[in-house]
Coordinates of N, CA, C and O in Angstrom, one line a residue:
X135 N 47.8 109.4 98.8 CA 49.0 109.0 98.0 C 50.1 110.0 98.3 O 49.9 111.2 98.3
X136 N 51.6 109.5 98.6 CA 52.3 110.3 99.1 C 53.1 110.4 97.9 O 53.4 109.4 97.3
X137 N 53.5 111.8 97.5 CA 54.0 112.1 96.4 C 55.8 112.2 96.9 O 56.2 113.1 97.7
X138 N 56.6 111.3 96.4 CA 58.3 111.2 96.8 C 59.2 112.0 96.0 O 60.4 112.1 96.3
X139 N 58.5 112.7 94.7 CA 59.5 113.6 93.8 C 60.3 115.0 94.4 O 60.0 115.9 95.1
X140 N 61.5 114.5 93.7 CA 62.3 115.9 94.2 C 62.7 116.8 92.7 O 62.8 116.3 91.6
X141 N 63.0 118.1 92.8 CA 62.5 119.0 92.6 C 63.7 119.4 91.9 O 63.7 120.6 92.2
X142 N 65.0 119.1 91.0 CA 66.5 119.6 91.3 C 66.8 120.7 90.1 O 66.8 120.5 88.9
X143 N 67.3 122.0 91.1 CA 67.5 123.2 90.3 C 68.5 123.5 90.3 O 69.2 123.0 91.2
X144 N 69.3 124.4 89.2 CA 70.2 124.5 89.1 C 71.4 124.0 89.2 O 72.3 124.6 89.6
X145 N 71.3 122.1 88.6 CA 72.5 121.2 88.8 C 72.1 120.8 86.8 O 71.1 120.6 86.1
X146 N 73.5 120.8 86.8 CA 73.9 120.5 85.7 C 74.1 118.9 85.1 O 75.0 118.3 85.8
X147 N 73.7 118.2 84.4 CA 73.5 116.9 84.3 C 74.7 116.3 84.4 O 74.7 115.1 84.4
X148 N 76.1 117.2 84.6 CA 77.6 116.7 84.8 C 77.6 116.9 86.3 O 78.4 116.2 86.8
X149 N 77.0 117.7 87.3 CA 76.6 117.8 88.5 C 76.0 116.6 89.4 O 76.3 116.2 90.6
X150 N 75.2 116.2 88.4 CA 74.0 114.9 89.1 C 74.8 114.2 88.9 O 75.0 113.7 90.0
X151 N 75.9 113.3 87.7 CA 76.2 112.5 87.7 C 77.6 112.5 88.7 O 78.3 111.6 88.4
X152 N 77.8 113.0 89.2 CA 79.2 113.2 90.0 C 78.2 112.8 91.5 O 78.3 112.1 92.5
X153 N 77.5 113.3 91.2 CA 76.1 113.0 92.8 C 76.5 111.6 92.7 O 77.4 111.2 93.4
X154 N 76.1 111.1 92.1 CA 75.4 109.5 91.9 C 76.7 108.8 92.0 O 76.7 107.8 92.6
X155 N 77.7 109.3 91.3 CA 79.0 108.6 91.4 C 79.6 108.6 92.9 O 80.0 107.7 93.6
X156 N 79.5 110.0 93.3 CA 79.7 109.6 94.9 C 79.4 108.6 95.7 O 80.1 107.7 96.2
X157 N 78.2 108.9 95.8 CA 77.3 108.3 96.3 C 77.2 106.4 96.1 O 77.2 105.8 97.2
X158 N 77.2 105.8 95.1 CA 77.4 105.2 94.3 C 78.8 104.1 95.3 O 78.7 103.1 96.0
X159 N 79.9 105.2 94.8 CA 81.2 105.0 95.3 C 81.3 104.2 97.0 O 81.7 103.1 97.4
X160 N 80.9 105.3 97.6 CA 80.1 105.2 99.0 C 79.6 104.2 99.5 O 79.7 103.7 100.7
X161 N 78.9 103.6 98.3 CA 77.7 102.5 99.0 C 78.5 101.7 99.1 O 78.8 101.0 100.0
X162 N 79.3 101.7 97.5 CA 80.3 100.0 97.1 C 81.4 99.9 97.9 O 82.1 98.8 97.8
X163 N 81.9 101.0 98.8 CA 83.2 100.8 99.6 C 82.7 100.1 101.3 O 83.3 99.3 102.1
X164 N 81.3 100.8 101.3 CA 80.7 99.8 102.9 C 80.0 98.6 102.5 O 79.3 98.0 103.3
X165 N 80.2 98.2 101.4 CA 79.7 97.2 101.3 C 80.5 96.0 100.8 O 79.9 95.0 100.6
X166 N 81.9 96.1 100.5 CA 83.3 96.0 100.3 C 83.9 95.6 101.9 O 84.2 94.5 102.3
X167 N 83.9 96.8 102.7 CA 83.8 96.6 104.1 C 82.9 95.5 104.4 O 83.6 94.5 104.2
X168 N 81.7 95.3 104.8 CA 81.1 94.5 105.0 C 81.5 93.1 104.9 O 81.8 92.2 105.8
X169 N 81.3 93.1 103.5 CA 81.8 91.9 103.1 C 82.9 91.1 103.4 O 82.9 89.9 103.6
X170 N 84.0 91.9 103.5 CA 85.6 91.1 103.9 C 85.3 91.1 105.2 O 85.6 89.9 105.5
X171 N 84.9 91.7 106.4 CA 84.8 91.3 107.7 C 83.5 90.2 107.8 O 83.3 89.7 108.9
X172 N 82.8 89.9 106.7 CA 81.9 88.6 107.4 C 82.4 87.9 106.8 O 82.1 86.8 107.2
X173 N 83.6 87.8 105.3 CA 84.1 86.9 105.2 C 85.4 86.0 105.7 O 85.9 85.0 105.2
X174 N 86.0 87.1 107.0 CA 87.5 86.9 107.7 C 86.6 85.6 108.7 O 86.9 84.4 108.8
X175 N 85.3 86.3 109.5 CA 84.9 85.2 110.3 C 84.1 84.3 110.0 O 83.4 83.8 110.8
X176 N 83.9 83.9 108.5 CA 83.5 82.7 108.3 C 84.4 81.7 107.8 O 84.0 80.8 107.1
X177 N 86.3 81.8 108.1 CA 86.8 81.5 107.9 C 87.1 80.0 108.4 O 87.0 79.6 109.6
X178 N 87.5 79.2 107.2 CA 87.2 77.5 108.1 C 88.7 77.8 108.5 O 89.6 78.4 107.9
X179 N 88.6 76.8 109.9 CA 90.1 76.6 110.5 C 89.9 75.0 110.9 O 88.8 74.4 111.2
X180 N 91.2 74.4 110.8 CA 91.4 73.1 110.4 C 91.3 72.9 112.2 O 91.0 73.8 113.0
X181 N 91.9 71.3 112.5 CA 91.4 71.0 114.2 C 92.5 71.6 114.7 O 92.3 72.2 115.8
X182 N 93.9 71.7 114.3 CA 95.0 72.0 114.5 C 95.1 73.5 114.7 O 95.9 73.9 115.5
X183 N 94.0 74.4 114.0 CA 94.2 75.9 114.4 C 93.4 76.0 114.7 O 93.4 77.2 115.2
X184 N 92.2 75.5 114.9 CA 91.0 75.5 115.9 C 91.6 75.1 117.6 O 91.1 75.8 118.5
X185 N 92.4 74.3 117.8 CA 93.1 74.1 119.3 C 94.0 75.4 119.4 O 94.2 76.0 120.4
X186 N 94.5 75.6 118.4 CA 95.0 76.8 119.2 C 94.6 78.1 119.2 O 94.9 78.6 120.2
X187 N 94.2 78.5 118.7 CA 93.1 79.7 118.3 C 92.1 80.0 120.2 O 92.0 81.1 120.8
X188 N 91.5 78.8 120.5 CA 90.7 78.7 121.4 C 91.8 78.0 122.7 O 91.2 77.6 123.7
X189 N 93.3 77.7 122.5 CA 94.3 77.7 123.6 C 93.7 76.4 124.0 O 93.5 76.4 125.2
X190 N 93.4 75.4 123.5 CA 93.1 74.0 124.0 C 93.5 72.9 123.5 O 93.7 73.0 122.3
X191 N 93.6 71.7 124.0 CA 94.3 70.6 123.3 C 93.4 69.6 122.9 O 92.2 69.5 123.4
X192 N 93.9 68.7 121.8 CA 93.1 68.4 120.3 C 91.6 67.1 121.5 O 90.5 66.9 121.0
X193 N 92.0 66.8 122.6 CA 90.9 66.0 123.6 C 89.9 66.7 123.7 O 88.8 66.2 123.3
X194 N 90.0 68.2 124.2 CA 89.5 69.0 124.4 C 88.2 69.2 123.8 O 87.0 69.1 124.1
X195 N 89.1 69.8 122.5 CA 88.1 70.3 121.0 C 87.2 68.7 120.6 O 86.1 68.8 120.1
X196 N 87.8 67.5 120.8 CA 86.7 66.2 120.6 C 85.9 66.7 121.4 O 85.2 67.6 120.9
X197 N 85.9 66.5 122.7 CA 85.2 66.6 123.3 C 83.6 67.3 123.3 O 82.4 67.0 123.5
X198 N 84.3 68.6 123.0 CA 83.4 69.9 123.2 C 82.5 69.5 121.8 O 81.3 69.6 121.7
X199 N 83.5 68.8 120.3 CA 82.5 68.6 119.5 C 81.3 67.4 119.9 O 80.1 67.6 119.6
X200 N 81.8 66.3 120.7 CA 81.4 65.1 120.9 C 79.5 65.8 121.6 O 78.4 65.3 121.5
X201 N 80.1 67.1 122.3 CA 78.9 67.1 123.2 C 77.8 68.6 122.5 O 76.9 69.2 123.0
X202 N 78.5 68.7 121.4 CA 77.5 70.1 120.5 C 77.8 71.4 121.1 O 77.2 72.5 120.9
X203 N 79.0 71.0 122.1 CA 79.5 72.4 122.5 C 79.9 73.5 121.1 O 79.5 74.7 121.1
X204 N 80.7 72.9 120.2 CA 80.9 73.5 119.2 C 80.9 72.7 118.0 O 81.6 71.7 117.9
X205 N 80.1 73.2 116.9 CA 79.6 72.4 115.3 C 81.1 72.5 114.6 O 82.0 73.4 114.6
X206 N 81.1 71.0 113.9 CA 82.7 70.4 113.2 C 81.5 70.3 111.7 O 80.3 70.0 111.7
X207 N 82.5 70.5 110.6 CA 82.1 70.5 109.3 C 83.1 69.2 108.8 O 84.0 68.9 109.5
X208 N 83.0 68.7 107.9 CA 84.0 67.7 107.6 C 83.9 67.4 106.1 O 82.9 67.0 105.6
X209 N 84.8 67.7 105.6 CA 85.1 66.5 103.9 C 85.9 65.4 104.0 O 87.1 65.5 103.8
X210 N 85.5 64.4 104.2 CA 85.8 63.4 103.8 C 86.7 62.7 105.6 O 85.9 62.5 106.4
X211 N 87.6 62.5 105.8 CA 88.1 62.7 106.8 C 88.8 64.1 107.3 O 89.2 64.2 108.5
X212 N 88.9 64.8 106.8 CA 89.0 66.1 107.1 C 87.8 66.9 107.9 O 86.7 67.0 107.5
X213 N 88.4 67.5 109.4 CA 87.5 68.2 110.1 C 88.0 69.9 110.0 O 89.1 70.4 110.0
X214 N 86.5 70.6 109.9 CA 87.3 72.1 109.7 C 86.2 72.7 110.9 O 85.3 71.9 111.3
X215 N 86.3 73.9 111.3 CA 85.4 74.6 111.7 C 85.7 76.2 111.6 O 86.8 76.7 111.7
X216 N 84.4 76.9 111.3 CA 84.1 78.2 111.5 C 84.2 79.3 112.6 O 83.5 79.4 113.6
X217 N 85.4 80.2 112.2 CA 85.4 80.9 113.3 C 84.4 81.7 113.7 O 84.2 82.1 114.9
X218 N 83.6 81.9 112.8 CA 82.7 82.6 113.5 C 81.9 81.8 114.7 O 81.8 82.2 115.8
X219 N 81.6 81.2 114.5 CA 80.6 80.0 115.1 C 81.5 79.7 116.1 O 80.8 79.7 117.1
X220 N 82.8 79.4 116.4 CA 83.6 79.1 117.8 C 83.7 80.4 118.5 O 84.2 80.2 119.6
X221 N 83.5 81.8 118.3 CA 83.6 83.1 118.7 C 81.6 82.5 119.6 O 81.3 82.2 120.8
X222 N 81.0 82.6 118.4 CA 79.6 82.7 119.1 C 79.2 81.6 119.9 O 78.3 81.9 120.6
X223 N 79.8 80.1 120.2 CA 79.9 79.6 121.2 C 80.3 79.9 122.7 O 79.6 79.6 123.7
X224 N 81.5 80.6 122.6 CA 81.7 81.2 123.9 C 80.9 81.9 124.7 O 80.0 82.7 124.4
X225 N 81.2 81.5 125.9 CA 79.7 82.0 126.8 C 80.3 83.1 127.9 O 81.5 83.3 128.0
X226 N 79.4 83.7 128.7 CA 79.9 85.0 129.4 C 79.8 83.9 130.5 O 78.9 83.1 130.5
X227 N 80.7 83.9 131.5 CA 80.7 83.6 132.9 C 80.5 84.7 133.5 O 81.2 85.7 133.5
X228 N 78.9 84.0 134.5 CA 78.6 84.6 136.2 C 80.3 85.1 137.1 O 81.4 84.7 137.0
X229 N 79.7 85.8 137.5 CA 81.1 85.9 138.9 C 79.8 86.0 140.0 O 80.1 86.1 141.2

């Protein structure tokens, strides 16, 4: 059995709590971070900022959806798509 206790000397219980508040602080600001950057690219963009975003015209973007080049979400007649997901479509070209 591995014993995980620590041992804490000479810290004052207004000490520890300034610990923990740091620390604390810390965790909630990268994870703040986190958050808003996976929520910028799961941003829906309509067909209209999806052609241009990716510099292509609205044939184009049918197409590429027509063939699962890139996944379309839809409400109702309304088409939107995920930037992240048009980022991770793109492919590296051979030279």
């Amino acid at each position: 059995m591995v014993n995980n206790s620590i041992l804490l000397q000479h810290l004052t219980p207004e000490q520890l709590g300034n610990l923990i508040d740091e620390k604390l602080t810390h965790q909630f600001e990268q994870l703040q971070k986190h958050l808003s950057q996976k929520s910028a690219n799961d941003e829906l963009l309509t067909r209209d900022e999806t052609c241009r975003f990716l510099s292509i015209d609205s044939s184009t973007l049918w197409s590429y959806t027509n063939k699962g080049k890139v996944k379309a979400y839809g409400i109702g007649s309304r088409r939107y798509y995920k930037r992240s997901e048009l980022l991770e479509s793109l492919t590296l070209l051979q030279k």
